[in-house]
mmCIF file of C-alpha atoms in Angstrom:
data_model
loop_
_atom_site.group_PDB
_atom_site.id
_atom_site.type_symbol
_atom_site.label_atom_id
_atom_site.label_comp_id
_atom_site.label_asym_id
_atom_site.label_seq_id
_atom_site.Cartn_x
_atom_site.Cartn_y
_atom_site.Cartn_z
ATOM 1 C CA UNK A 2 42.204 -8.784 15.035
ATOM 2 C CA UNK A 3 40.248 -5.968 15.240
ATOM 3 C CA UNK A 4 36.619 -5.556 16.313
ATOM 4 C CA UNK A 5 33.661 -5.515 14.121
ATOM 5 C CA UNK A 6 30.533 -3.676 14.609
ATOM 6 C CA UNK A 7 27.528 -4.524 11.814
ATOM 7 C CA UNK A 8 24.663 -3.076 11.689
ATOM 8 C CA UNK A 9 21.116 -5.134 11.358
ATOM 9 C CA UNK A 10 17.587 -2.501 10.787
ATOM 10 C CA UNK A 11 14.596 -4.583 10.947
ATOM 11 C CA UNK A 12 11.692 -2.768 9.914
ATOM 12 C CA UNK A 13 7.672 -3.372 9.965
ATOM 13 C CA UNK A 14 4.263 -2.959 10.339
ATOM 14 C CA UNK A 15 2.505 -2.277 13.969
ATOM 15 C CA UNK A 16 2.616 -5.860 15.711
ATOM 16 C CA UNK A 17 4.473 -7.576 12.860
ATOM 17 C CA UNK A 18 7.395 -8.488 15.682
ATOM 18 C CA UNK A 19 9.935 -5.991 15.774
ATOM 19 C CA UNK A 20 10.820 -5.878 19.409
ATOM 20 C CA UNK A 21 9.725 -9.696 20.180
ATOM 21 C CA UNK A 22 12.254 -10.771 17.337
ATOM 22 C CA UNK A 23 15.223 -8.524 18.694
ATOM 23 C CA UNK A 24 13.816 -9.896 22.597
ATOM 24 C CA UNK A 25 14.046 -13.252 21.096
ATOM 25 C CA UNK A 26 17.665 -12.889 19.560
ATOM 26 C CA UNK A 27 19.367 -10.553 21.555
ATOM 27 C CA UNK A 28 22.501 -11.406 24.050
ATOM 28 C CA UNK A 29 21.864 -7.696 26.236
ATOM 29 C CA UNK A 30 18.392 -6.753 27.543
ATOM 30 C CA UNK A 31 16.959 -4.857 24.832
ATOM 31 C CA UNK A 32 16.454 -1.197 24.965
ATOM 32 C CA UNK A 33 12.630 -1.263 23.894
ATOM 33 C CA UNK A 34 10.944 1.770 22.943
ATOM 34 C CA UNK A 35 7.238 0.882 23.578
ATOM 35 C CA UNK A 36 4.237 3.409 24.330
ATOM 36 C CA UNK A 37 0.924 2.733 25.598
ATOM 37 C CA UNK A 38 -1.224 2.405 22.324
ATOM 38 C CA UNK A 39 -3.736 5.083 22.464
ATOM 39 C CA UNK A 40 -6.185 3.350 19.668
ATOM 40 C CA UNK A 41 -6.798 -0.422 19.356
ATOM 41 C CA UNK A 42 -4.055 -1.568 17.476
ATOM 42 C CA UNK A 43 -4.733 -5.115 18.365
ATOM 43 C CA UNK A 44 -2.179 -5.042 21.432
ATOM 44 C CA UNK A 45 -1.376 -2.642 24.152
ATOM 45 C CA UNK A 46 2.039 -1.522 23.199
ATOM 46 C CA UNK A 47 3.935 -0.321 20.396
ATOM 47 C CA UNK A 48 7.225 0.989 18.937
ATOM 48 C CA UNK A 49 7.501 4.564 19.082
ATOM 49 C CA UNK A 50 11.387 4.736 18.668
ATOM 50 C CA UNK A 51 14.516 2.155 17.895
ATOM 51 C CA UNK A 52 14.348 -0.292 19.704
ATOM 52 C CA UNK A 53 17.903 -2.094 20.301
ATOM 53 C CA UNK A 54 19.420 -5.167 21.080
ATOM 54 C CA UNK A 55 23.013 -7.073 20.380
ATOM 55 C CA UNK A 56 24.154 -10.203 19.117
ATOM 56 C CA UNK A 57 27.756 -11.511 19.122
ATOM 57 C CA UNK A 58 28.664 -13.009 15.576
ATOM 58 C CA UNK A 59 31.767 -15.028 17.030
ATOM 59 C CA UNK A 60 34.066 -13.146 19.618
ATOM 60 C CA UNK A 61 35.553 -10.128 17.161
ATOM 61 C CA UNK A 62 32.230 -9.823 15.563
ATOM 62 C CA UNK A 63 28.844 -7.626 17.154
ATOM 63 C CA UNK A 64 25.928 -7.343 15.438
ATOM 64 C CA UNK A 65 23.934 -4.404 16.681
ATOM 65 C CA UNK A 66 19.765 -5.287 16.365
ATOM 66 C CA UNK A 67 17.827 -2.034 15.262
ATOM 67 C CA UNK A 68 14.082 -2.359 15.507
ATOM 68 C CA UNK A 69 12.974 0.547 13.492
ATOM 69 C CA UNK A 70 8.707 1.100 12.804
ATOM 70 C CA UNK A 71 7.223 0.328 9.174
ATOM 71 C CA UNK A 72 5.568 3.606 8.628
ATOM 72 C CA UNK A 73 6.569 7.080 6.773
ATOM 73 C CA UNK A 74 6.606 8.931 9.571
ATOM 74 C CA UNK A 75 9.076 7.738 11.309
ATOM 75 C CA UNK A 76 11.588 7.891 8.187
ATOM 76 C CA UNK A 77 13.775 10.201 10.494
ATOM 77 C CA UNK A 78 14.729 7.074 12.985
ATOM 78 C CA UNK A 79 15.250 4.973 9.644
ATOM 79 C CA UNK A 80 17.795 8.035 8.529
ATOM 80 C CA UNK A 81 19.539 7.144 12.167
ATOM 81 C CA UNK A 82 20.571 3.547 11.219
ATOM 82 C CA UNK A 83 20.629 3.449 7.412
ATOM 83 C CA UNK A 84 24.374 3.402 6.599
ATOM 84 C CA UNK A 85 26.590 0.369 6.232
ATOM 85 C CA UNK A 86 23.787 -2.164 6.878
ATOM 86 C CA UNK A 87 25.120 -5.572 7.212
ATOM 87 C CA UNK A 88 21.378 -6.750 6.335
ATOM 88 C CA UNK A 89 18.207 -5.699 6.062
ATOM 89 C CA UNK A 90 14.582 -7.826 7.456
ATOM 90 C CA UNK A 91 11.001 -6.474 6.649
ATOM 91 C CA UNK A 92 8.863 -7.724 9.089
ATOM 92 C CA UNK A 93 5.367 -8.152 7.107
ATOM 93 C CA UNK A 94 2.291 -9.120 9.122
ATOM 94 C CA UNK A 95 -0.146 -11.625 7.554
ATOM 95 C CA UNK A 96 -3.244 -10.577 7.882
ATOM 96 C CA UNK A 97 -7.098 -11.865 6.561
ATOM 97 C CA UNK A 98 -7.270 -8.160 6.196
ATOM 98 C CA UNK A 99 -4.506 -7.935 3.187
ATOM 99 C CA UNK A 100 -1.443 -6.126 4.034
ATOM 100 C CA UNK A 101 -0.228 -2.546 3.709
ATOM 101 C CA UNK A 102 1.589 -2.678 0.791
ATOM 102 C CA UNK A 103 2.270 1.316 0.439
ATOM 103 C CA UNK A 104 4.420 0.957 3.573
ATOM 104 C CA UNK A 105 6.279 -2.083 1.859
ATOM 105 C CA UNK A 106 7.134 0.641 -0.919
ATOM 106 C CA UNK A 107 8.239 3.549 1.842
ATOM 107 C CA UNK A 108 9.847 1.391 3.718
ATOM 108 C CA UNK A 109 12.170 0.113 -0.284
ATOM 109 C CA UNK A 110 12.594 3.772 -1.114
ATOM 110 C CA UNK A 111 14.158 5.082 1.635
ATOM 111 C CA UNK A 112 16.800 2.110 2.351
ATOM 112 C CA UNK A 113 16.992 1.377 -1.251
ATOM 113 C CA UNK A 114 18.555 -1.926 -0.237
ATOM 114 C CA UNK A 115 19.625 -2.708 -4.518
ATOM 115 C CA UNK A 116 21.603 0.730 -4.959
ATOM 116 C CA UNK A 117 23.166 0.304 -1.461
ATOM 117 C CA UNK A 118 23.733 -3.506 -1.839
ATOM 118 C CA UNK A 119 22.381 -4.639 1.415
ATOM 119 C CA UNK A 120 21.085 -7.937 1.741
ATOM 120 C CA UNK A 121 17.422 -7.861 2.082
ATOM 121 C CA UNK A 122 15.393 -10.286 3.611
ATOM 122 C CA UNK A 123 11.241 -10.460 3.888
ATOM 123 C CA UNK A 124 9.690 -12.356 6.966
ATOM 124 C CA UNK A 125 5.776 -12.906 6.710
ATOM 125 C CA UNK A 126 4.779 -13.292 10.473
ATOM 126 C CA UNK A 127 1.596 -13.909 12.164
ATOM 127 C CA UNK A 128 1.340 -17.154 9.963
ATOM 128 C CA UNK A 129 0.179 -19.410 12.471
ATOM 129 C CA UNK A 130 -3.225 -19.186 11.338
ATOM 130 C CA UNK A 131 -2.762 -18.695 7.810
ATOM 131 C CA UNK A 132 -3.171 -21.993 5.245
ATOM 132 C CA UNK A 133 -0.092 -22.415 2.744
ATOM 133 C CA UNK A 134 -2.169 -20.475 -0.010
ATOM 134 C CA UNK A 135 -2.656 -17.502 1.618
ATOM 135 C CA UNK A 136 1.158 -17.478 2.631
ATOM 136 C CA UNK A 137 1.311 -18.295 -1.217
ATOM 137 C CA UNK A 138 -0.624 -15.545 -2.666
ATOM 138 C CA UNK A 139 0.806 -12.449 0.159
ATOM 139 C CA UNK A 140 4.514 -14.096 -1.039
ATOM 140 C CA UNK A 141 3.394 -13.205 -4.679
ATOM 141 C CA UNK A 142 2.177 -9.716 -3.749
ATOM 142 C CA UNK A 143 5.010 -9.022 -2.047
ATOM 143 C CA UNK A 144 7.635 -10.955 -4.148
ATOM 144 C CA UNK A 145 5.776 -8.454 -6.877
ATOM 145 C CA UNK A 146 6.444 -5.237 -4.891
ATOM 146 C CA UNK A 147 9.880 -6.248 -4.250
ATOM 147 C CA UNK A 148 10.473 -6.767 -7.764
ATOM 148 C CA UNK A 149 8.893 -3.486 -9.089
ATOM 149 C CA UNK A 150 12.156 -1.901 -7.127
ATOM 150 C CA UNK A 151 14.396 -4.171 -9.080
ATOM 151 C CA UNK A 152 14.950 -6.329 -6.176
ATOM 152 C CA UNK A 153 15.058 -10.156 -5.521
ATOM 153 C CA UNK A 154 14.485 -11.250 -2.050
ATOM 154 C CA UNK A 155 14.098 -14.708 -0.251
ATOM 155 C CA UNK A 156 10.356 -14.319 1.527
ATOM 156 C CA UNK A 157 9.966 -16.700 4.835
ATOM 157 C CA UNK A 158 7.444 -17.228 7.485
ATOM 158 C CA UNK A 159 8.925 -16.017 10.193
ATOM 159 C CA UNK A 160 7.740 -16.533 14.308
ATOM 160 C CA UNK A 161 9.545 -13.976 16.216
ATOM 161 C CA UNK A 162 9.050 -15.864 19.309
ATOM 162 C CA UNK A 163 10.775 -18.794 18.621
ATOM 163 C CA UNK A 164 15.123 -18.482 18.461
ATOM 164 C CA UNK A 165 15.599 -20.989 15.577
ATOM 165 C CA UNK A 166 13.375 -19.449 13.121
ATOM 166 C CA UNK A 167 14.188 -15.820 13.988
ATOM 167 C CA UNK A 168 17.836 -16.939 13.673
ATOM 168 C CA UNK A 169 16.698 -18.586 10.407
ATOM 169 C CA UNK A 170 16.442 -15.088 8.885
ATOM 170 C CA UNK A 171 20.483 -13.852 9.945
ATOM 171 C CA UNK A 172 21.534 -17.211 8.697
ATOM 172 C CA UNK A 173 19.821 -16.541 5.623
ATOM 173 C CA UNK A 174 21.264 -12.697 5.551
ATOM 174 C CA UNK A 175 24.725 -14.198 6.023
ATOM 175 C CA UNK A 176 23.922 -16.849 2.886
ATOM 176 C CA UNK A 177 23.323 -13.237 0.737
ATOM 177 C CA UNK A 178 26.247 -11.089 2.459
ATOM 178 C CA UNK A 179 28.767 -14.225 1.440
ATOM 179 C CA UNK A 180 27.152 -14.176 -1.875
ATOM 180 C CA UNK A 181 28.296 -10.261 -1.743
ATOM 181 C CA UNK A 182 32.212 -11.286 -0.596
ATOM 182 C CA UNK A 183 32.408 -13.859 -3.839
ATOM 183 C CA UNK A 184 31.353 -10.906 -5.895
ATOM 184 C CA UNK A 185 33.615 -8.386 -4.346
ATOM 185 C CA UNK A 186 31.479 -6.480 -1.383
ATOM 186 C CA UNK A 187 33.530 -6.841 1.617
ATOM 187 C CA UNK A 188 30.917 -7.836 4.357
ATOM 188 C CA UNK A 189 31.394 -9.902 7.504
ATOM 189 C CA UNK A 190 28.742 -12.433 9.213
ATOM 190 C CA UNK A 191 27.718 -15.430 11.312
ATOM 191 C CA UNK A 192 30.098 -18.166 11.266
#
Protein backbone atom coordinates (compact mmCIF):
# COMPACT_ATOMS: atom_id res chain seq x y z
CA UNK A 1 0.00 0.00 0.00
CA UNK A 2 1.24 3.13 -0.69
CA UNK A 3 1.95 6.06 1.63
CA UNK A 4 -0.31 8.87 2.39
CA UNK A 5 0.60 12.33 3.18
CA UNK A 6 -2.60 14.78 4.31
CA UNK A 7 -2.38 17.92 4.95
CA UNK A 8 -4.04 19.66 8.29
CA UNK A 9 -3.74 24.09 8.32
CA UNK A 10 -4.91 25.27 11.57
CA UNK A 11 -5.33 28.82 11.58
CA UNK A 12 -6.03 31.69 14.38
CA UNK A 13 -5.91 34.58 16.26
CA UNK A 14 -2.61 35.69 18.40
CA UNK A 15 -2.71 33.24 21.54
CA UNK A 16 -5.79 31.32 20.38
CA UNK A 17 -3.38 27.92 20.52
CA UNK A 18 -1.86 27.29 17.36
CA UNK A 19 1.50 25.96 18.35
CA UNK A 20 0.30 24.52 21.93
CA UNK A 21 -2.40 22.42 19.94
CA UNK A 22 0.17 21.06 17.26
CA UNK A 23 2.81 20.67 20.72
CA UNK A 24 -0.02 18.86 22.22
CA UNK A 25 -0.78 16.46 19.18
CA UNK A 26 2.24 16.05 17.45
CA UNK A 27 4.42 12.58 17.28
CA UNK A 28 7.97 14.78 16.07
CA UNK A 29 9.15 17.85 18.03
CA UNK A 30 7.46 20.59 16.40
CA UNK A 31 9.20 23.05 14.26
CA UNK A 32 7.78 26.28 16.08
CA UNK A 33 8.14 29.53 14.59
CA UNK A 34 7.86 31.87 17.65
CA UNK A 35 9.33 35.57 18.01
CA UNK A 36 9.74 37.60 20.97
CA UNK A 37 6.46 39.75 21.03
CA UNK A 38 7.52 43.26 20.74
CA UNK A 39 3.97 44.77 22.14
CA UNK A 40 1.89 43.17 24.94
CA UNK A 41 0.03 40.68 23.30
CA UNK A 42 -0.89 39.04 26.50
CA UNK A 43 2.14 36.46 26.29
CA UNK A 44 5.73 36.66 25.36
CA UNK A 45 5.81 34.74 22.18
CA UNK A 46 4.11 34.44 19.02
CA UNK A 47 3.82 32.83 15.56
CA UNK A 48 5.62 34.61 13.02
CA UNK A 49 5.79 31.67 10.44
CA UNK A 50 4.29 27.85 10.03
CA UNK A 51 4.74 26.25 12.59
CA UNK A 52 4.86 22.26 11.99
CA UNK A 53 4.31 19.16 13.54
CA UNK A 54 3.24 15.33 12.42
CA UNK A 55 0.82 12.88 13.34
CA UNK A 56 0.65 9.25 12.12
CA UNK A 57 -3.06 8.34 11.07
CA UNK A 58 -2.34 4.43 11.26
CA UNK A 59 1.07 3.17 9.75
CA UNK A 60 0.47 4.16 5.75
CA UNK A 61 -1.18 7.30 6.80
CA UNK A 62 0.83 10.96 7.98
CA UNK A 63 -0.89 13.78 8.75
CA UNK A 64 1.32 16.81 8.45
CA UNK A 65 0.14 19.71 11.37
CA UNK A 66 0.44 23.31 9.80
CA UNK A 67 0.07 26.08 12.33
CA UNK A 68 -0.50 29.00 10.12
CA UNK A 69 -1.36 32.86 11.95
CA UNK A 70 -5.08 34.30 11.77
CA UNK A 71 -4.25 37.59 10.27
CA UNK A 72 -4.17 39.12 6.50
CA UNK A 73 -0.85 39.61 6.43
CA UNK A 74 0.42 36.62 6.55
CA UNK A 75 -1.96 35.29 3.61
CA UNK A 76 1.39 34.41 1.76
CA UNK A 77 2.26 31.40 4.41
CA UNK A 78 -1.59 30.42 4.09
CA UNK A 79 -0.87 30.34 0.02
CA UNK A 80 2.13 27.74 1.19
CA UNK A 81 -0.23 25.05 2.62
CA UNK A 82 -3.62 25.67 1.00
CA UNK A 83 -3.92 22.80 -1.52
CA UNK A 84 -5.38 19.37 -0.91
CA UNK A 85 -6.30 20.06 2.75
CA UNK A 86 -7.42 16.99 4.44
CA UNK A 87 -9.17 19.48 7.06
CA UNK A 88 -9.30 22.67 8.08
CA UNK A 89 -9.48 24.10 12.27
CA UNK A 90 -9.99 27.89 13.10
CA UNK A 91 -8.66 28.43 16.27
CA UNK A 92 -11.02 31.36 17.75
CA UNK A 93 -10.05 32.90 21.10
CA UNK A 94 -12.86 33.72 23.56
CA UNK A 95 -12.46 36.74 24.80
CA UNK A 96 -14.67 39.34 27.37
CA UNK A 97 -13.31 41.65 24.78
CA UNK A 98 -15.53 40.14 21.70
CA UNK A 99 -13.59 38.55 19.03
CA UNK A 100 -12.09 39.67 15.73
CA UNK A 101 -14.50 38.70 13.49
CA UNK A 102 -12.90 40.49 10.21
CA UNK A 103 -10.05 37.97 10.55
CA UNK A 104 -12.74 35.08 10.79
CA UNK A 105 -13.83 36.47 7.22
CA UNK A 106 -9.94 36.71 5.79
CA UNK A 107 -9.09 33.84 7.13
CA UNK A 108 -12.93 32.01 4.90
CA UNK A 109 -11.92 33.91 1.79
CA UNK A 110 -8.72 32.88 1.18
CA UNK A 111 -9.14 28.94 1.96
CA UNK A 112 -12.63 29.05 0.79
CA UNK A 113 -13.07 25.73 2.56
CA UNK A 114 -17.07 25.24 0.61
CA UNK A 115 -15.65 25.69 -3.09
CA UNK A 116 -12.58 23.54 -2.20
CA UNK A 117 -14.60 20.99 -0.09
CA UNK A 118 -12.41 20.81 2.89
CA UNK A 119 -13.79 19.92 6.04
CA UNK A 120 -13.89 22.83 8.29
CA UNK A 121 -13.90 22.79 11.80
CA UNK A 122 -14.22 25.96 14.48
CA UNK A 123 -12.56 25.54 18.02
CA UNK A 124 -13.50 28.41 20.59
CA UNK A 125 -10.48 28.28 23.07
CA UNK A 126 -9.65 30.16 26.10
CA UNK A 127 -13.11 28.93 27.51
CA UNK A 128 -12.08 28.11 30.82
CA UNK A 129 -13.37 31.18 32.17
CA UNK A 130 -16.20 31.75 30.03
CA UNK A 131 -20.02 30.69 31.41
CA UNK A 132 -22.05 28.46 28.80
CA UNK A 133 -23.83 31.75 27.50
CA UNK A 134 -21.09 33.52 26.46
CA UNK A 135 -19.74 30.29 24.65
CA UNK A 136 -23.48 30.43 23.44
CA UNK A 137 -23.72 33.82 22.07
CA UNK A 138 -19.64 33.89 20.34
CA UNK A 139 -21.02 30.22 18.77
CA UNK A 140 -23.94 32.31 17.24
CA UNK A 141 -21.67 35.09 15.97
CA UNK A 142 -19.52 32.89 14.58
CA UNK A 143 -21.95 30.09 13.44
CA UNK A 144 -23.42 33.52 11.64
CA UNK A 145 -20.11 34.43 9.91
CA UNK A 146 -19.61 30.99 8.86
CA UNK A 147 -22.87 30.88 7.34
CA UNK A 148 -22.72 34.26 5.46
CA UNK A 149 -19.88 32.18 3.31
CA UNK A 150 -22.38 29.46 2.70
CA UNK A 151 -20.75 27.24 5.11
CA UNK A 152 -21.92 24.86 7.94
CA UNK A 153 -19.43 24.04 10.53
CA UNK A 154 -19.48 22.04 13.90
CA UNK A 155 -18.18 24.92 16.61
CA UNK A 156 -16.40 23.26 19.90
CA UNK A 157 -14.61 24.47 22.89
CA UNK A 158 -11.49 23.46 22.37
CA UNK A 159 -8.25 23.34 25.21
CA UNK A 160 -5.18 22.98 23.24
CA UNK A 161 -3.38 21.72 26.16
CA UNK A 162 -5.13 18.80 26.85
CA UNK A 163 -4.62 15.53 24.01
CA UNK A 164 -8.26 14.27 24.19
CA UNK A 165 -9.97 17.39 23.38
CA UNK A 166 -7.45 18.64 20.80
CA UNK A 167 -7.81 15.14 19.28
CA UNK A 168 -11.57 15.74 19.66
CA UNK A 169 -11.34 18.22 16.76
CA UNK A 170 -9.36 15.48 14.00
CA UNK A 171 -11.88 12.97 15.14
CA UNK A 172 -14.48 15.30 14.35
CA UNK A 173 -12.61 16.35 10.84
CA UNK A 174 -12.47 12.63 10.04
CA UNK A 175 -16.55 12.36 10.96
CA UNK A 176 -16.85 15.30 7.91
CA UNK A 177 -14.00 13.86 5.48
CA UNK A 178 -16.05 10.25 5.69
CA UNK A 179 -19.13 12.20 5.17
CA UNK A 180 -17.08 13.48 1.88
CA UNK A 181 -16.08 9.55 0.78
CA UNK A 182 -20.10 8.54 1.01
CA UNK A 183 -20.68 11.45 -1.28
CA UNK A 184 -17.89 10.78 -3.65
CA UNK A 185 -14.65 13.01 -2.41
CA UNK A 186 -11.94 10.59 -2.07
CA UNK A 187 -10.29 11.60 1.34
CA UNK A 188 -8.41 9.45 3.84
CA UNK A 189 -8.38 9.81 7.86
CA UNK A 190 -8.03 8.53 11.43
CA UNK A 191 -9.05 5.08 11.88
Amino acid sequence: MDNIYNKLAIVGEVGAGKTQLINTISEISPFATEAKSSVDIGKEYTTVGIDYGRLSLDANIALGLFGLPGQKRFSILWDMVNTSLWGLVILVKFSKNGTNIDSLHDVLDHFQPAKSQTPLVIGISHTEHASTEDIDRLSVILEDTILSHSLSAPILPVDPRCIESSLMLLQVLDALNSVNEDEGVQCDGIE
